[in-house]
Tab-separated table of C-alpha atoms in Angstrom:
chain	number	residue	atom	x	y	z
A	155	MET	CA	7.943	7.631	11.362
A	156	LYS	CA	9.266	5.810	8.303
A	157	PRO	CA	8.911	2.130	7.466
A	158	LYS	CA	11.923	0.183	6.164
A	159	ALA	CA	12.420	-0.514	2.445
A	160	LEU	CA	11.839	-4.050	1.085
A	161	LYS	CA	14.416	-6.631	0.123
A	162	ARG	CA	14.317	-10.036	-1.576
A	163	GLY	CA	12.804	-12.671	0.743
A	164	ASP	CA	10.506	-10.274	2.505
A	165	THR	CA	6.846	-11.068	2.850
A	166	ILE	CA	4.045	-8.894	1.394
A	167	GLY	CA	0.765	-9.039	3.365
A	168	VAL	CA	-2.411	-8.419	1.332
A	169	ILE	CA	-5.689	-7.355	2.967
A	170	ALA	CA	-9.254	-6.987	1.670
A	171	GLN	CA	-10.272	-3.821	3.477
A	172	SER	CA	-12.986	-2.721	0.999
A	173	GLU	CA	-15.120	-4.706	-1.422
A	174	PRO	CA	-15.181	-8.452	-1.565
A	175	ILE	CA	-12.641	-10.259	-3.695
A	176	THR	CA	-14.413	-11.633	-6.735
A	177	GLU	CA	-13.447	-14.216	-9.345
A	178	GLU	CA	-12.644	-11.424	-11.777
A	179	THR	CA	-10.458	-9.743	-9.190
A	180	MET	CA	-8.601	-13.062	-8.566
A	181	ILE	CA	-7.423	-13.076	-12.177
A	182	TYR	CA	-5.339	-10.008	-11.418
A	183	ILE	CA	-4.457	-10.947	-7.881
A	184	LYS	CA	-2.874	-14.167	-9.190
A	185	LYS	CA	-0.931	-12.204	-11.818
A	186	SER	CA	0.236	-9.730	-9.051
A	187	VAL	CA	1.366	-12.669	-6.902
A	188	LYS	CA	3.418	-13.941	-9.911
A	189	LEU	CA	4.992	-10.457	-10.345
A	190	MET	CA	5.908	-10.207	-6.660
A	191	THR	CA	7.342	-13.755	-6.404
A	192	GLU	CA	9.417	-13.108	-9.497
A	193	LEU	CA	10.932	-10.150	-7.538
A	194	GLY	CA	11.792	-12.540	-4.729
A	195	PHE	CA	8.955	-11.819	-2.377
A	196	LYS	CA	6.562	-14.057	-0.512
A	197	VAL	CA	2.882	-13.196	-0.506
A	198	LYS	CA	0.546	-13.784	2.498
A	199	PHE	CA	-3.179	-13.087	2.368
A	200	SER	CA	-5.123	-11.991	5.455
A	201	GLU	CA	-7.396	-14.519	7.281
A	202	HIS	CA	-10.600	-12.953	5.926
A	203	PHE	CA	-9.267	-11.950	2.471
A	204	TYR	CA	-11.877	-14.067	0.617
A	205	GLY	CA	-14.688	-13.388	3.061
A	206	ASN	CA	-17.985	-11.883	2.019
A	207	THR	CA	-20.365	-12.388	4.972
A	208	THR	CA	-22.125	-9.016	4.493
A	209	GLY	CA	-22.575	-8.954	0.763
A	210	TYR	CA	-20.155	-6.034	0.553
A	211	GLY	CA	-17.141	-7.954	1.921
A	212	GLU	CA	-16.263	-9.117	5.417
A	213	THR	CA	-17.575	-7.493	8.560
A	214	ALA	CA	-15.893	-4.309	9.696
A	215	LYS	CA	-14.512	-6.120	12.778
A	216	ASN	CA	-12.967	-8.898	10.771
A	217	LYS	CA	-11.467	-6.451	8.209
A	218	ALA	CA	-9.938	-4.483	11.093
A	219	LYS	CA	-8.705	-7.712	12.761
A	220	ASP	CA	-6.898	-8.521	9.487
A	221	ILE	CA	-5.364	-5.069	9.300
A	222	ASN	CA	-4.236	-5.216	12.964
A	223	THR	CA	-2.951	-8.804	12.515
A	224	MET	CA	-0.836	-7.780	9.455
A	225	PHE	CA	0.858	-5.016	11.408
A	226	LEU	CA	1.477	-7.313	14.375
A	227	ASP	CA	2.742	-10.315	12.224
A	228	LYS	CA	6.504	-10.286	12.463
A	229	GLU	CA	6.725	-12.251	9.167
A	230	VAL	CA	4.988	-9.444	7.208
A	231	ASP	CA	7.266	-6.649	6.013
A	232	ALA	CA	4.764	-4.524	3.984
A	233	ILE	CA	0.975	-4.468	3.489
A	234	PHE	CA	-0.872	-3.898	0.249
A	235	CYS	CA	-4.571	-3.218	0.097
A	236	GLY	CA	-6.118	-5.846	-2.167
A	237	LYS	CA	-8.314	-3.501	-4.201
A	238	GLY	CA	-10.381	-0.399	-3.886
A	239	GLY	CA	-14.179	-0.157	-3.513
A	240	PHE	CA	-16.007	1.179	-0.480
A	241	ASN	CA	-16.622	0.743	3.267
A	242	CYS	CA	-12.923	0.748	4.352
A	243	ASN	CA	-13.801	3.495	6.802
A	244	SER	CA	-16.047	1.092	8.699
A	245	THR	CA	-12.898	-0.447	10.188
A	246	PHE	CA	-11.614	2.638	11.956
A	247	ASP	CA	-13.336	2.116	15.290
A	248	TYR	CA	-11.726	-1.377	15.558
A	249	LEU	CA	-8.156	-0.514	14.471
A	250	ASP	CA	-5.388	-0.698	17.095
A	251	PHE	CA	-3.510	2.406	16.220
A	252	GLU	CA	-1.083	1.855	19.131
A	253	ALA	CA	-0.095	-1.573	17.779
A	254	ILE	CA	0.218	-0.052	14.248
A	255	LYS	CA	2.499	2.633	15.642
A	256	ASN	CA	4.641	0.173	17.400
A	257	ASN	CA	5.009	-2.060	14.279
A	258	PRO	CA	5.716	0.347	11.437
A	259	LYS	CA	5.728	-1.125	7.925
A	260	ILE	CA	4.813	0.012	4.455
A	261	ILE	CA	1.144	0.233	3.800
A	262	CYS	CA	0.077	1.010	0.269
A	263	GLY	CA	-3.188	1.536	-1.550
A	264	TYR	CA	-5.472	4.034	-3.283
A	265	SER	CA	-9.148	4.793	-4.004
A	266	ASP	CA	-11.156	3.613	-0.993
A	267	PRO	CA	-7.989	2.654	0.916
A	268	THR	CA	-6.940	6.350	0.836
A	269	SER	CA	-9.105	6.807	3.959
A	270	LEU	CA	-7.287	3.956	5.675
A	271	ILE	CA	-3.813	5.222	4.884
A	272	ASN	CA	-4.857	8.709	5.985
A	273	ALA	CA	-6.246	7.545	9.245
A	274	ILE	CA	-3.157	5.498	9.980
A	275	TYR	CA	-0.922	8.539	9.198
A	276	ALA	CA	-3.083	10.890	11.213
A	277	LYS	CA	-3.288	8.657	14.354
A	278	THR	CA	0.261	7.217	14.300
A	279	GLY	CA	2.578	9.501	12.262
A	280	LEU	CA	3.568	6.453	10.140
A	281	VAL	CA	4.461	7.431	6.551
A	282	THR	CA	1.855	5.696	4.310
A	283	PHE	CA	1.804	5.353	0.610
A	284	HIS	CA	-0.915	6.398	-1.856
A	285	GLY	CA	0.051	3.992	-4.572
A	286	PRO	CA	-1.082	0.811	-6.367
A	287	ASN	CA	-3.425	-1.639	-4.774
A	288	PHE	CA	-2.206	-5.291	-4.999
A	289	LYS	CA	-4.688	-5.961	-7.851
A	290	THR	CA	-3.520	-2.931	-9.830
A	291	LEU	CA	0.100	-4.052	-9.850
A	292	SER	CA	-1.009	-6.140	-12.776
A	293	SER	CA	-4.389	-4.896	-13.951
A	294	GLU	CA	-3.521	-1.541	-15.309
A	295	GLU	CA	-2.974	-0.917	-19.049
A	296	THR	CA	0.714	-0.129	-18.482
A	297	SER	CA	3.318	-1.372	-15.926
A	298	TYR	CA	3.788	2.203	-14.544
A	299	GLY	CA	2.338	1.521	-11.033
A	300	PHE	CA	4.287	-1.745	-10.686
A	301	GLU	CA	7.511	-0.075	-11.822
A	302	GLU	CA	7.047	2.928	-9.475
A	303	MET	CA	6.359	0.582	-6.610
A	304	ARG	CA	9.529	-1.337	-7.398
A	305	LYS	CA	11.610	1.810	-7.672
A	306	ARG	CA	10.360	3.344	-4.465
A	307	PHE	CA	10.007	0.377	-2.073
A	308	ILE	CA	12.891	-1.723	-3.216
A	309	GLU	CA	15.458	0.337	-5.058
A	310	LYS	CA	14.814	3.536	-2.891
A	311	ASP	CA	14.812	5.508	-6.169
A	312	LEU	CA	13.239	8.960	-5.798
A	313	LYS	CA	13.399	10.127	-9.327
A	314	PHE	CA	10.063	11.076	-10.931
A	315	GLY	CA	9.821	9.535	-14.376
A	316	LYS	CA	12.009	10.677	-17.214
A	317	GLU	CA	13.832	13.936	-16.788
A	318	ASP	CA	12.470	15.444	-19.986
A	319	GLU	CA	8.822	14.891	-18.783
A	320	TYR	CA	9.194	17.675	-16.099
A	321	ARG	CA	9.789	21.389	-16.187
A	322	VAL	CA	11.566	23.010	-13.235
A	323	ILE	CA	9.654	26.147	-12.145
A	324	LYS	CA	11.990	27.116	-9.243
A	325	GLU	CA	15.185	25.233	-8.521
A	326	GLY	CA	16.132	24.262	-4.969
A	327	ASN	CA	15.735	21.592	-2.290
A	328	ALA	CA	12.631	20.987	-0.179
A	329	GLU	CA	11.715	18.549	2.507
A	330	GLY	CA	8.352	18.054	4.181
A	331	VAL	CA	5.321	15.903	4.510
A	332	LEU	CA	3.353	15.859	1.350
A	333	VAL	CA	-0.363	15.757	2.222
A	334	ARG	CA	-3.051	17.397	0.247
A	335	ARG	CA	-6.619	17.360	1.523
A	336	LYS	CA	-7.389	13.681	1.921
A	337	LEU	CA	-4.397	12.347	-0.034
A	338	VAL	CA	-1.197	11.057	1.514
A	339	ALA	CA	1.288	11.126	-1.311
A	340	PHE	CA	2.774	7.974	-2.884
A	341	PHE	CA	6.110	9.808	-3.046
A	342	LYS	CA	7.835	11.625	-0.260
A	343	LEU	CA	10.820	13.912	-0.927
A	344	ASN	CA	13.962	12.739	0.798
A	345	TYR	CA	12.188	9.685	2.007
A	346	TRP	CA	15.171	7.422	1.926
A	347	LYS	CA	18.685	8.786	2.103
A	348	ILE	CA	20.499	7.477	-0.935
């Protein structure tokens, strides 16, 4: 099951499924909001985005509630994990995989959120994206992650970097689900028909 691509005016939901959002993290979150609004998107944070009732973020039930709510929210067109960290897997018992399956949308993250996107893919068949967290859209040393997100999710561009950066070992076409051990790929061949 494939989520739809993004267009100007869409709303990006941001969740805090792992560690708490700190003041240091907020520096980059604000920069990422600016990047996304400059692309024409609205940004909506989950109800418990800033919560830290446990010392390692919000409770598992509240984190899961936020994930479920973002999938059910008709205003939200894509979901980005706020940042990496730990404890994302504590939400799994509280996720409504049926609701997620019935409301497919882009969900993107990496590091600790890899477990979340893998669980969603395994339980629902929804294509998920191992790619930048919301914080890392602006916190990396280069703009590579942001540019790749823009190319994939907005422009539907499937090209991998500059052509001279890759060497073809065997020419041909392939299609399939790209999953390796516990990693659901950020890129999917033939994802959008162009």
